[in-house]
JSON list of C-alpha atoms and ligand atoms in Angstrom, two decimals:
[
{"chain": "A", "resi": 1, "resn": "MET", "atom": "CA", "xyz": [-4.10, 11.03, 4.18]},
{"chain": "A", "resi": 2, "resn": "ILE", "atom": "CA", "xyz": [-2.38, 10.03, 1.00]},
{"chain": "A", "resi": 3, "resn": "LEU", "atom": "CA", "xyz": [-1.26, 6.47, 1.66]},
{"chain": "A", "resi": 4, "resn": "ALA", "atom": "CA", "xyz": [1.04, 4.82, -0.90]},
{"chain": "A", "resi": 5, "resn": "LEU", "atom": "CA", "xyz": [1.75, 1.05, -1.05]},
{"chain": "A", "resi": 6, "resn": "VAL", "atom": "CA", "xyz": [5.36, 0.84, -2.20]},
{"chain": "A", "resi": 7, "resn": "ASN", "atom": "CA", "xyz": [7.97, -1.92, -2.58]},
{"chain": "A", "resi": 8, "resn": "LEU", "atom": "CA", "xyz": [11.11, -2.55, -4.61]},
{"chain": "A", "resi": 9, "resn": "LYS", "atom": "CA", "xyz": [9.80, -5.87, -5.77]},
{"chain": "A", "resi": 10, "resn": "GLY", "atom": "CA", "xyz": [6.81, -7.26, -7.53]},
{"chain": "A", "resi": 11, "resn": "GLY", "atom": "CA", "xyz": [4.41, -9.62, -5.90]},
{"chain": "A", "resi": 12, "resn": "THR", "atom": "CA", "xyz": [4.75, -8.39, -2.36]},
{"chain": "A", "resi": 13, "resn": "GLY", "atom": "CA", "xyz": [1.07, -7.64, -1.69]},
{"chain": "A", "resi": 14, "resn": "LYS", "atom": "CA", "xyz": [0.83, -4.01, -2.74]},
{"chain": "A", "resi": 15, "resn": "THR", "atom": "CA", "xyz": [-2.33, -4.31, -4.71]},
{"chain": "A", "resi": 16, "resn": "THR", "atom": "CA", "xyz": [-4.05, -6.60, -2.19]},
{"chain": "A", "resi": 17, "resn": "SER", "atom": "CA", "xyz": [-3.15, -4.22, 0.60]},
{"chain": "A", "resi": 18, "resn": "ALA", "atom": "CA", "xyz": [-4.14, -1.19, -1.31]},
{"chain": "A", "resi": 19, "resn": "ALA", "atom": "CA", "xyz": [-7.60, -2.68, -2.12]},
{"chain": "A", "resi": 20, "resn": "PHE", "atom": "CA", "xyz": [-8.24, -3.86, 1.47]},
{"chain": "A", "resi": 21, "resn": "LEU", "atom": "CA", "xyz": [-7.03, -0.62, 3.08]},
{"chain": "A", "resi": 22, "resn": "ALA", "atom": "CA", "xyz": [-9.22, 1.45, 0.76]},
{"chain": "A", "resi": 23, "resn": "HIS", "atom": "CA", "xyz": [-12.16, -0.68, 1.62]},
{"chain": "A", "resi": 24, "resn": "ALA", "atom": "CA", "xyz": [-11.41, -0.51, 5.34]},
{"chain": "A", "resi": 25, "resn": "LEU", "atom": "CA", "xyz": [-11.33, 3.22, 5.16]},
{"chain": "A", "resi": 26, "resn": "HIS", "atom": "CA", "xyz": [-14.58, 3.28, 3.21]},
{"chain": "A", "resi": 27, "resn": "GLU", "atom": "CA", "xyz": [-16.27, 1.04, 5.86]},
{"chain": "A", "resi": 28, "resn": "ARG", "atom": "CA", "xyz": [-15.19, 3.50, 8.49]},
{"chain": "A", "resi": 29, "resn": "GLY", "atom": "CA", "xyz": [-17.12, 6.28, 6.66]},
{"chain": "A", "resi": 30, "resn": "ARG", "atom": "CA", "xyz": [-14.14, 7.95, 5.06]},
{"chain": "A", "resi": 31, "resn": "ARG", "atom": "CA", "xyz": [-14.43, 9.26, 1.51]},
{"chain": "A", "resi": 32, "resn": "VAL", "atom": "CA", "xyz": [-11.71, 7.34, -0.17]},
{"chain": "A", "resi": 33, "resn": "LEU", "atom": "CA", "xyz": [-10.18, 7.33, -3.66]},
{"chain": "A", "resi": 34, "resn": "LEU", "atom": "CA", "xyz": [-8.14, 4.34, -4.82]},
{"chain": "A", "resi": 35, "resn": "VAL", "atom": "CA", "xyz": [-5.57, 5.32, -7.38]},
{"chain": "A", "resi": 36, "resn": "ASP", "atom": "CA", "xyz": [-3.96, 2.55, -9.58]},
{"chain": "A", "resi": 37, "resn": "ALA", "atom": "CA", "xyz": [-0.58, 3.89, -10.50]},
{"chain": "A", "resi": 38, "resn": "ASP", "atom": "CA", "xyz": [0.61, 0.65, -11.90]},
{"chain": "A", "resi": 39, "resn": "PRO", "atom": "CA", "xyz": [0.69, 0.40, -15.63]},
{"chain": "A", "resi": 40, "resn": "GLN", "atom": "CA", "xyz": [-0.45, -3.29, -15.26]},
{"chain": "A", "resi": 41, "resn": "GLY", "atom": "CA", "xyz": [-3.73, -1.96, -13.95]},
{"chain": "A", "resi": 42, "resn": "SER", "atom": "CA", "xyz": [-4.44, -4.83, -11.47]},
{"chain": "A", "resi": 43, "resn": "ALA", "atom": "CA", "xyz": [-6.30, -2.67, -8.97]},
{"chain": "A", "resi": 44, "resn": "LEU", "atom": "CA", "xyz": [-8.39, -1.13, -11.71]},
{"chain": "A", "resi": 45, "resn": "ARG", "atom": "CA", "xyz": [-9.28, -4.43, -13.21]},
{"chain": "A", "resi": 46, "resn": "TRP", "atom": "CA", "xyz": [-10.12, -5.84, -9.75]},
{"chain": "A", "resi": 47, "resn": "SER", "atom": "CA", "xyz": [-12.60, -2.87, -9.34]},
{"chain": "A", "resi": 48, "resn": "GLU", "atom": "CA", "xyz": [-14.11, -3.71, -12.76]},
{"chain": "A", "resi": 49, "resn": "ASP", "atom": "CA", "xyz": [-14.40, -7.43, -12.22]},
{"chain": "A", "resi": 50, "resn": "ALA", "atom": "CA", "xyz": [-15.95, -7.21, -8.71]},
{"chain": "A", "resi": 51, "resn": "GLU", "atom": "CA", "xyz": [-19.74, -7.04, -8.94]},
{"chain": "A", "resi": 52, "resn": "VAL", "atom": "CA", "xyz": [-19.74, -4.61, -5.92]},
{"chain": "A", "resi": 53, "resn": "TRP", "atom": "CA", "xyz": [-17.01, -2.02, -5.53]},
{"chain": "A", "resi": 54, "resn": "PRO", "atom": "CA", "xyz": [-18.03, 0.85, -3.36]},
{"chain": "A", "resi": 55, "resn": "VAL", "atom": "CA", "xyz": [-14.63, 2.61, -3.49]},
{"chain": "A", "resi": 56, "resn": "ALA", "atom": "CA", "xyz": [-14.00, 5.30, -6.19]},
{"chain": "A", "resi": 57, "resn": "THR", "atom": "CA", "xyz": [-11.20, 3.86, -8.34]},
{"chain": "A", "resi": 58, "resn": "VAL", "atom": "CA", "xyz": [-9.14, 5.48, -11.14]},
{"chain": "A", "resi": 59, "resn": "ALA", "atom": "CA", "xyz": [-6.03, 4.67, -13.06]},
{"chain": "A", "resi": 60, "resn": "LEU", "atom": "CA", "xyz": [-3.22, 7.24, -12.97]},
{"chain": "A", "resi": 61, "resn": "PRO", "atom": "CA", "xyz": [-0.11, 5.35, -14.14]},
{"chain": "A", "resi": 62, "resn": "THR", "atom": "CA", "xyz": [2.14, 8.35, -14.88]},
{"chain": "A", "resi": 63, "resn": "LYS", "atom": "CA", "xyz": [5.29, 9.87, -13.70]},
{"chain": "A", "resi": 64, "resn": "ARG", "atom": "CA", "xyz": [3.29, 13.20, -13.69]},
{"chain": "A", "resi": 65, "resn": "LEU", "atom": "CA", "xyz": [1.03, 11.83, -10.94]},
{"chain": "A", "resi": 66, "resn": "HIS", "atom": "CA", "xyz": [2.28, 14.38, -8.41]},
{"chain": "A", "resi": 67, "resn": "GLN", "atom": "CA", "xyz": [1.07, 17.14, -10.80]},
{"chain": "A", "resi": 68, "resn": "ARG", "atom": "CA", "xyz": [-2.26, 15.52, -11.69]},
{"chain": "A", "resi": 69, "resn": "LEU", "atom": "CA", "xyz": [-3.48, 14.05, -8.51]},
{"chain": "A", "resi": 70, "resn": "ASP", "atom": "CA", "xyz": [-5.10, 17.22, -7.11]},
{"chain": "A", "resi": 71, "resn": "ASP", "atom": "CA", "xyz": [-7.21, 17.73, -10.25]},
{"chain": "A", "resi": 72, "resn": "VAL", "atom": "CA", "xyz": [-8.22, 13.97, -10.34]},
{"chain": "A", "resi": 73, "resn": "ALA", "atom": "CA", "xyz": [-9.22, 13.99, -6.55]},
{"chain": "A", "resi": 74, "resn": "GLY", "atom": "CA", "xyz": [-10.87, 17.44, -6.88]},
{"chain": "A", "resi": 75, "resn": "GLY", "atom": "CA", "xyz": [-10.87, 17.94, -3.07]},
{"chain": "A", "resi": 76, "resn": "ARG", "atom": "CA", "xyz": [-13.69, 15.33, -2.81]},
{"chain": "A", "resi": 77, "resn": "PHE", "atom": "CA", "xyz": [-11.89, 12.72, -0.64]},
{"chain": "A", "resi": 78, "resn": "ASP", "atom": "CA", "xyz": [-10.65, 12.42, 2.90]},
{"chain": "A", "resi": 79, "resn": "ASP", "atom": "CA", "xyz": [-8.07, 9.77, 1.90]},
{"chain": "A", "resi": 80, "resn": "VAL", "atom": "CA", "xyz": [-6.33, 8.62, -1.23]},
{"chain": "A", "resi": 81, "resn": "VAL", "atom": "CA", "xyz": [-4.80, 5.15, -1.41]},
{"chain": "A", "resi": 82, "resn": "ILE", "atom": "CA", "xyz": [-2.23, 4.61, -4.14]},
{"chain": "A", "resi": 83, "resn": "ASP", "atom": "CA", "xyz": [-1.17, 1.27, -5.58]},
{"chain": "A", "resi": 84, "resn": "THR", "atom": "CA", "xyz": [2.14, 1.42, -7.31]},
{"chain": "A", "resi": 85, "resn": "PRO", "atom": "CA", "xyz": [4.30, -0.61, -9.67]},
{"chain": "A", "resi": 86, "resn": "PRO", "atom": "CA", "xyz": [7.54, -2.14, -8.30]},
{"chain": "A", "resi": 87, "resn": "LEU", "atom": "CA", "xyz": [10.06, 0.57, -7.64]},
{"chain": "A", "resi": 88, "resn": "GLU", "atom": "CA", "xyz": [12.74, -1.48, -9.49]},
{"chain": "A", "resi": 89, "resn": "GLU", "atom": "CA", "xyz": [10.58, -1.64, -12.59]},
{"chain": "A", "resi": 90, "resn": "ASN", "atom": "CA", "xyz": [9.10, 1.83, -12.68]},
{"chain": "A", "resi": 91, "resn": "ALA", "atom": "CA", "xyz": [11.00, 4.35, -10.57]},
{"chain": "A", "resi": 92, "resn": "GLY", "atom": "CA", "xyz": [9.55, 7.27, -12.47]},
{"chain": "A", "resi": 93, "resn": "ILE", "atom": "CA", "xyz": [6.11, 6.63, -11.44]},
{"chain": "A", "resi": 94, "resn": "VAL", "atom": "CA", "xyz": [6.94, 5.60, -7.80]},
{"chain": "A", "resi": 95, "resn": "ASN", "atom": "CA", "xyz": [9.13, 8.61, -7.31]},
{"chain": "A", "resi": 96, "resn": "SER", "atom": "CA", "xyz": [6.25, 10.78, -8.58]},
{"chain": "A", "resi": 97, "resn": "VAL", "atom": "CA", "xyz": [4.02, 9.11, -5.90]},
{"chain": "A", "resi": 98, "resn": "LEU", "atom": "CA", "xyz": [6.58, 9.69, -3.23]},
{"chain": "A", "resi": 99, "resn": "ARG", "atom": "CA", "xyz": [6.30, 13.48, -3.88]},
{"chain": "A", "resi": 100, "resn": "VAL", "atom": "CA", "xyz": [2.74, 13.63, -2.77]},
{"chain": "A", "resi": 101, "resn": "ALA", "atom": "CA", "xyz": [2.25, 10.69, -0.35]},
{"chain": "A", "resi": 102, "resn": "SER", "atom": "CA", "xyz": [1.79, 11.56, 3.37]},
{"chain": "A", "resi": 103, "resn": "HIS", "atom": "CA", "xyz": [2.28, 7.90, 4.37]},
{"chain": "A", "resi": 104, "resn": "VAL", "atom": "CA", "xyz": [4.28, 5.20, 2.66]},
{"chain": "A", "resi": 105, "resn": "LEU", "atom": "CA", "xyz": [3.36, 1.61, 3.64]},
{"chain": "A", "resi": 106, "resn": "VAL", "atom": "CA", "xyz": [5.71, -1.16, 2.54]},
{"chain": "A", "resi": 107, "resn": "PRO", "atom": "CA", "xyz": [4.21, -4.64, 2.60]},
{"chain": "A", "resi": 108, "resn": "VAL", "atom": "CA", "xyz": [6.90, -7.15, 3.32]},
{"chain": "A", "resi": 109, "resn": "ALA", "atom": "CA", "xyz": [7.05, -10.76, 3.96]},
{"chain": "A", "resi": 110, "resn": "PRO", "atom": "CA", "xyz": [9.31, -12.14, 6.73]},
{"chain": "A", "resi": 111, "resn": "THR", "atom": "CA", "xyz": [11.73, -13.74, 4.31]},
{"chain": "A", "resi": 112, "resn": "PRO", "atom": "CA", "xyz": [15.49, -12.87, 3.77]},
{"chain": "A", "resi": 113, "resn": "ILE", "atom": "CA", "xyz": [15.08, -11.70, 0.15]},
{"chain": "A", "resi": 114, "resn": "GLU", "atom": "CA", "xyz": [12.26, -9.33, 0.95]},
{"chain": "A", "resi": 115, "resn": "VAL", "atom": "CA", "xyz": [13.72, -7.89, 4.11]},
{"chain": "A", "resi": 116, "resn": "GLU", "atom": "CA", "xyz": [17.05, -7.32, 2.37]},
{"chain": "A", "resi": 117, "resn": "ARG", "atom": "CA", "xyz": [15.36, -5.01, -0.05]},
{"chain": "A", "resi": 118, "resn": "VAL", "atom": "CA", "xyz": [13.66, -2.76, 2.40]},
{"chain": "A", "resi": 119, "resn": "GLY", "atom": "CA", "xyz": [16.68, -0.56, 2.68]},
{"chain": "A", "resi": 120, "resn": "ALA", "atom": "CA", "xyz": [16.42, 0.42, -1.04]},
{"chain": "A", "resi": 121, "resn": "VAL", "atom": "CA", "xyz": [12.71, 1.45, -0.49]},
{"chain": "A", "resi": 122, "resn": "ALA", "atom": "CA", "xyz": [13.72, 3.55, 2.65]},
{"chain": "A", "resi": 123, "resn": "GLU", "atom": "CA", "xyz": [16.39, 5.28, 0.54]},
{"chain": "A", "resi": 124, "resn": "ALA", "atom": "CA", "xyz": [14.02, 6.20, -2.12]},
{"chain": "A", "resi": 125, "resn": "VAL", "atom": "CA", "xyz": [11.58, 7.51, 0.46]},
{"chain": "A", "resi": 126, "resn": "GLU", "atom": "CA", "xyz": [14.26, 9.62, 2.17]},
{"chain": "A", "resi": 127, "resn": "ASP", "atom": "CA", "xyz": [15.46, 10.97, -1.24]},
{"chain": "A", "resi": 128, "resn": "SER", "atom": "CA", "xyz": [12.03, 12.21, -2.03]},
{"chain": "A", "resi": 129, "resn": "ALA", "atom": "CA", "xyz": [12.42, 14.90, 0.70]},
{"chain": "A", "resi": 130, "resn": "ALA", "atom": "CA", "xyz": [14.65, 16.85, -1.64]},
{"chain": "A", "resi": 131, "resn": "VAL", "atom": "CA", "xyz": [11.86, 17.37, -4.18]},
{"chain": "A", "resi": 132, "resn": "ARG", "atom": "CA", "xyz": [8.90, 17.60, -1.82]},
{"chain": "A", "resi": 133, "resn": "ARG", "atom": "CA", "xyz": [7.11, 20.90, -1.05]},
{"chain": "A", "resi": 134, "resn": "GLU", "atom": "CA", "xyz": [7.45, 20.24, 2.65]},
{"chain": "A", "resi": 135, "resn": "GLY", "atom": "CA", "xyz": [11.07, 19.33, 2.39]},
{"chain": "A", "resi": 136, "resn": "GLU", "atom": "CA", "xyz": [10.44, 16.26, 4.51]},
{"chain": "A", "resi": 137, "resn": "ALA", "atom": "CA", "xyz": [10.00, 12.68, 3.56]},
{"chain": "A", "resi": 138, "resn": "PRO", "atom": "CA", "xyz": [6.59, 10.99, 3.94]},
{"chain": "A", "resi": 139, "resn": "ARG", "atom": "CA", "xyz": [6.17, 8.78, 7.00]},
{"chain": "A", "resi": 140, "resn": "MET", "atom": "CA", "xyz": [7.24, 5.23, 6.17]},
{"chain": "A", "resi": 141, "resn": "ALA", "atom": "CA", "xyz": [6.13, 2.11, 7.93]},
{"chain": "A", "resi": 142, "resn": "LEU", "atom": "CA", "xyz": [6.38, -1.57, 7.22]},
{"chain": "A", "resi": 143, "resn": "LEU", "atom": "CA", "xyz": [3.52, -4.00, 7.33]},
{"chain": "A", "resi": 144, "resn": "LEU", "atom": "CA", "xyz": [4.37, -7.67, 7.67]},
{"chain": "A", "resi": 145, "resn": "THR", "atom": "CA", "xyz": [2.32, -9.62, 5.21]},
{"chain": "A", "resi": 146, "resn": "ARG", "atom": "CA", "xyz": [2.02, -13.24, 4.13]},
{"chain": "A", "resi": 147, "resn": "THR", "atom": "CA", "xyz": [3.19, -14.36, 7.57]},
{"chain": "A", "resi": 148, "resn": "VAL", "atom": "CA", "xyz": [2.85, -17.98, 8.53]},
{"chain": "A", "resi": 149, "resn": "PRO", "atom": "CA", "xyz": [1.10, -18.56, 11.87]},
{"chain": "A", "resi": 150, "resn": "ASN", "atom": "CA", "xyz": [3.42, -19.83, 14.66]},
{"chain": "A", "resi": 151, "resn": "ALA", "atom": "CA", "xyz": [6.57, -19.56, 12.42]},
{"chain": "A", "resi": 152, "resn": "SER", "atom": "CA", "xyz": [9.53, -18.00, 14.17]},
{"chain": "A", "resi": 153, "resn": "SER", "atom": "CA", "xyz": [10.32, -15.91, 11.05]},
{"chain": "A", "resi": 154, "resn": "THR", "atom": "CA", "xyz": [7.67, -13.30, 11.90]},
{"chain": "A", "resi": 155, "resn": "GLY", "atom": "CA", "xyz": [9.27, -12.37, 15.17]},
{"chain": "A", "resi": 156, "resn": "VAL", "atom": "CA", "xyz": [12.74, -12.72, 14.00]},
{"chain": "A", "resi": 157, "resn": "TYR", "atom": "CA", "xyz": [12.36, -10.37, 11.05]},
{"chain": "A", "resi": 158, "resn": "ARG", "atom": "CA", "xyz": [10.26, -7.92, 13.04]},
{"chain": "A", "resi": 159, "resn": "GLU", "atom": "CA", "xyz": [13.22, -7.71, 15.31]},
{"chain": "A", "resi": 160, "resn": "VAL", "atom": "CA", "xyz": [15.69, -7.43, 12.50]},
{"chain": "A", "resi": 161, "resn": "LEU", "atom": "CA", "xyz": [13.66, -4.61, 10.82]},
{"chain": "A", "resi": 162, "resn": "THR", "atom": "CA", "xyz": [13.09, -2.72, 14.07]},
{"chain": "A", "resi": 163, "resn": "THR", "atom": "CA", "xyz": [16.76, -2.93, 15.00]},
{"chain": "A", "resi": 164, "resn": "ALA", "atom": "CA", "xyz": [17.59, -1.55, 11.50]},
{"chain": "A", "resi": 165, "resn": "GLY", "atom": "CA", "xyz": [15.60, 1.50, 12.49]},
{"chain": "A", "resi": 166, "resn": "HIS", "atom": "CA", "xyz": [12.36, 0.84, 10.56]},
{"chain": "A", "resi": 167, "resn": "ARG", "atom": "CA", "xyz": [8.85, 1.41, 11.96]},
{"chain": "A", "resi": 168, "resn": "VAL", "atom": "CA", "xyz": [7.12, -1.97, 11.77]},
{"chain": "A", "resi": 169, "resn": "LEU", "atom": "CA", "xyz": [3.36, -1.75, 12.42]},
{"chain": "A", "resi": 170, "resn": "PRO", "atom": "CA", "xyz": [2.00, -3.99, 15.18]},
{"chain": "A", "resi": 171, "resn": "GLY", "atom": "CA", "xyz": [0.05, -7.02, 13.88]},
{"chain": "A", "resi": 172, "resn": "GLU", "atom": "CA", "xyz": [0.62, -8.82, 10.63]},
{"chain": "A", "resi": 173, "resn": "VAL", "atom": "CA", "xyz": [-1.37, -9.90, 7.57]},
{"chain": "A", "resi": 174, "resn": "ARG", "atom": "CA", "xyz": [-1.24, -13.65, 7.60]},
{"chain": "A", "resi": 175, "resn": "ARG", "atom": "CA", "xyz": [-0.77, -15.82, 4.58]},
{"chain": "A", "resi": 176, "resn": "VAL", "atom": "CA", "xyz": [-4.31, -17.04, 4.17]},
{"chain": "A", "resi": 177, "resn": "GLU", "atom": "CA", "xyz": [-6.68, -18.05, 1.34]},
{"chain": "A", "resi": 178, "resn": "ARG", "atom": "CA", "xyz": [-8.89, -15.06, 1.91]},
{"chain": "A", "resi": 179, "resn": "PHE", "atom": "CA", "xyz": [-6.21, -12.75, 0.63]},
{"chain": "A", "resi": 180, "resn": "ALA", "atom": "CA", "xyz": [-4.67, -15.22, -1.88]},
{"chain": "A", "resi": 181, "resn": "GLN", "atom": "CA", "xyz": [-8.07, -15.62, -3.65]},
{"chain": "A", "resi": 182, "resn": "ALA", "atom": "CA", "xyz": [-9.35, -12.09, -3.08]},
{"chain": "A", "resi": 183, "resn": "TRP", "atom": "CA", "xyz": [-8.51, -10.59, -6.49]},
{"chain": "A", "resi": 184, "resn": "GLY", "atom": "CA", "xyz": [-11.48, -9.93, -8.82]},
{"chain": "A", "resi": 185, "resn": "ASP", "atom": "CA", "xyz": [-14.17, -10.39, -6.07]},
{"chain": "A", "resi": 186, "resn": "PRO", "atom": "CA", "xyz": [-15.96, -7.82, -3.87]},
{"chain": "A", "resi": 187, "resn": "ILE", "atom": "CA", "xyz": [-14.23, -7.03, -0.52]},
{"chain": "A", "resi": 188, "resn": "THR", "atom": "CA", "xyz": [-16.31, -7.11, 2.55]},
{"chain": "A", "resi": 189, "resn": "ARG", "atom": "CA", "xyz": [-15.48, -6.54, 6.20]},
{"chain": "A", "resi": 190, "resn": "ALA", "atom": "CA", "xyz": [-11.96, -5.30, 5.37]},
{"chain": "A", "resi": 191, "resn": "ALA", "atom": "CA", "xyz": [-11.88, -3.20, 8.51]},
{"chain": "A", "resi": 192, "resn": "ALA", "atom": "CA", "xyz": [-12.19, -6.39, 10.61]},
{"chain": "A", "resi": 193, "resn": "THR", "atom": "CA", "xyz": [-8.98, -7.74, 9.04]},
{"chain": "A", "resi": 194, "resn": "ALA", "atom": "CA", "xyz": [-5.44, -7.02, 9.97]},
{"chain": "A", "resi": 195, "resn": "TYR", "atom": "CA", "xyz": [-5.72, -4.07, 7.49]},
{"chain": "A", "resi": 196, "resn": "GLY", "atom": "CA", "xyz": [-8.05, -2.40, 9.97]},
{"chain": "A", "resi": 197, "resn": "ASP", "atom": "CA", "xyz": [-5.51, -2.77, 12.64]},
{"chain": "A", "resi": 198, "resn": "ALA", "atom": "CA", "xyz": [-2.93, -1.30, 10.36]},
{"chain": "A", "resi": 199, "resn": "LEU", "atom": "CA", "xyz": [-5.09, 1.84, 9.92]},
{"chain": "A", "resi": 200, "resn": "ASP", "atom": "CA", "xyz": [-5.38, 2.08, 13.73]},
{"chain": "A", "resi": 201, "resn": "ALA", "atom": "CA", "xyz": [-1.55, 1.93, 13.90]},
{"chain": "A", "resi": 202, "resn": "LEU", "atom": "CA", "xyz": [-1.35, 4.65, 11.31]},
{"chain": "A", "resi": 203, "resn": "GLU", "atom": "CA", "xyz": [-3.58, 6.78, 13.48]},
{"chain": "A", "resi": 204, "resn": "VAL", "atom": "CA", "xyz": [-6.30, 7.21, 10.87]},
{"chain": "A", "resi": 205, "resn": "PRO", "atom": "CA", "xyz": [-9.54, 8.57, 12.51]},
{"chain": "A", "resi": 206, "resn": "ALA", "atom": "CA", "xyz": [-12.10, 5.89, 12.98]},
{"chain": "B", "resi": 301, "resn": "ATP", "atom": "N1", "xyz": [-1.87, -12.20, 2.99]},
{"chain": "B", "resi": 301, "resn": "ATP", "atom": "C1", "xyz": [-1.78, -13.00, 1.84]},
{"chain": "B", "resi": 301, "resn": "ATP", "atom": "N2", "xyz": [-1.93, -14.26, 1.88]},
{"chain": "B", "resi": 301, "resn": "ATP", "atom": "C2", "xyz": [-1.86, -15.04, 0.81]},
{"chain": "B", "resi": 301, "resn": "ATP", "atom": "N3", "xyz": [-1.62, -14.55, -0.44]},
{"chain": "B", "resi": 301, "resn": "ATP", "atom": "C3", "xyz": [-1.53, -13.23, -0.58]},
{"chain": "B", "resi": 301, "resn": "ATP", "atom": "C4", "xyz": [-1.57, -12.32, 0.53]},
{"chain": "B", "resi": 301, "resn": "ATP", "atom": "N4", "xyz": [-1.33, -11.10, 0.07]},
{"chain": "B", "resi": 301, "resn": "ATP", "atom": "C5", "xyz": [-1.14, -11.23, -1.22]},
{"chain": "B", "resi": 301, "resn": "ATP", "atom": "N5", "xyz": [-1.21, -12.46, -1.65]},
{"chain": "B", "resi": 301, "resn": "ATP", "atom": "C6", "xyz": [-1.13, -13.03, -3.01]},
{"chain": "B", "resi": 301, "resn": "ATP", "atom": "O1", "xyz": [0.18, -12.80, -3.39]},
{"chain": "B", "resi": 301, "resn": "ATP", "atom": "C7", "xyz": [0.22, -12.34, -4.80]},
{"chain": "B", "resi": 301, "resn": "ATP", "atom": "C8", "xyz": [0.82, -11.00, -4.98]},
{"chain": "B", "resi": 301, "resn": "ATP", "atom": "O2", "xyz": [-0.03, -10.07, -4.35]},
{"chain": "B", "resi": 301, "resn": "ATP", "atom": "P1", "xyz": [-0.27, -8.64, -5.01]},
{"chain": "B", "resi": 301, "resn": "ATP", "atom": "O3", "xyz": [-0.73, -8.78, -6.36]},
{"chain": "B", "resi": 301, "resn": "ATP", "atom": "O4", "xyz": [-1.15, -7.93, -4.02]},
{"chain": "B", "resi": 301, "resn": "ATP", "atom": "O5", "xyz": [1.23, -8.05, -5.01]},
{"chain": "B", "resi": 301, "resn": "ATP", "atom": "P2", "xyz": [1.79, -6.80, -5.76]},
{"chain": "B", "resi": 301, "resn": "ATP", "atom": "O6", "xyz": [2.85, -6.32, -4.91]},
{"chain": "B", "resi": 301, "resn": "ATP", "atom": "O7", "xyz": [0.76, -5.87, -6.08]},
{"chain": "B", "resi": 301, "resn": "ATP", "atom": "O8", "xyz": [2.34, -7.49, -7.10]},
{"chain": "B", "resi": 301, "resn": "ATP", "atom": "P3", "xyz": [2.79, -6.61, -8.43]},
{"chain": "B", "resi": 301, "resn": "ATP", "atom": "O9", "xyz": [4.09, -6.04, -8.13]},
{"chain": "B", "resi": 301, "resn": "ATP", "atom": "O10", "xyz": [2.82, -7.75, -9.46]},
{"chain": "B", "resi": 301, "resn": "ATP", "atom": "O11", "xyz": [1.74, -5.68, -8.71]},
{"chain": "B", "resi": 301, "resn": "ATP", "atom": "C9", "xyz": [-1.25, -12.43, -5.30]},
{"chain": "B", "resi": 301, "resn": "ATP", "atom": "O12", "xyz": [-1.45, -13.71, -5.84]},
{"chain": "B", "resi": 301, "resn": "ATP", "atom": "C10", "xyz": [-2.08, -12.37, -4.05]},
{"chain": "B", "resi": 301, "resn": "ATP", "atom": "O13", "xyz": [-3.30, -12.95, -4.10]},
{"chain": "B", "resi": 302, "resn": "MG", "atom": "MG1", "xyz": [0.14, -4.95, -7.89]}
]
């Protein structure tokens, strides 16, 4: 699996999701490479600052990523997780990622502004089919993140997004301190979080 975390906007939880998903895969015994394709390098710096970081992590912030990933991964990994810059800021890199991803996961909060922009991401994903070797777009799914427990917004926007034809993964990543404060520290028990459930929904082998 080559799983890309993509969104139009900044600050939607791409880096947090990429890091937790990569660790959840590692905890399940998968050989996983985390690729930081964001020139800001937040995922790479997280991996450097954390005292323990069992996931192989490299920076590849280039619009040639689709040509270089094979050489970088060298056939040594079961899964690659790619953190990307916001599509609206760096379409060159994100479009390159979309050429090689098998799965695209869009972290989105149940708020009007984030939900409204999902369509633009879906368009970019669909457009990638024209330049992909398979001629088919990667599988795209949405992951509700930063949800507020017991708020009606979660159900309301799940329904809105599903009705619009999007695949919304079951379960959601709640807005909690554990994720808000995670950056820079080691990640443990990632598979026991909602990110583990997200992997189940993506049908990644346990
Ligand atoms: N589930 C969550 N609960 C609370 N805070 C969260 C959650 N997920 C992410 N955050 C916080 O939201 C902020 C943005 O998250 P993150 O850096 O992962 O987003 P991003 O999409 O990678 O941003 P950028 O586009 O700037 O790279 C961070 O401060 C992060 O700690
Ligand atoms: Mg980021």
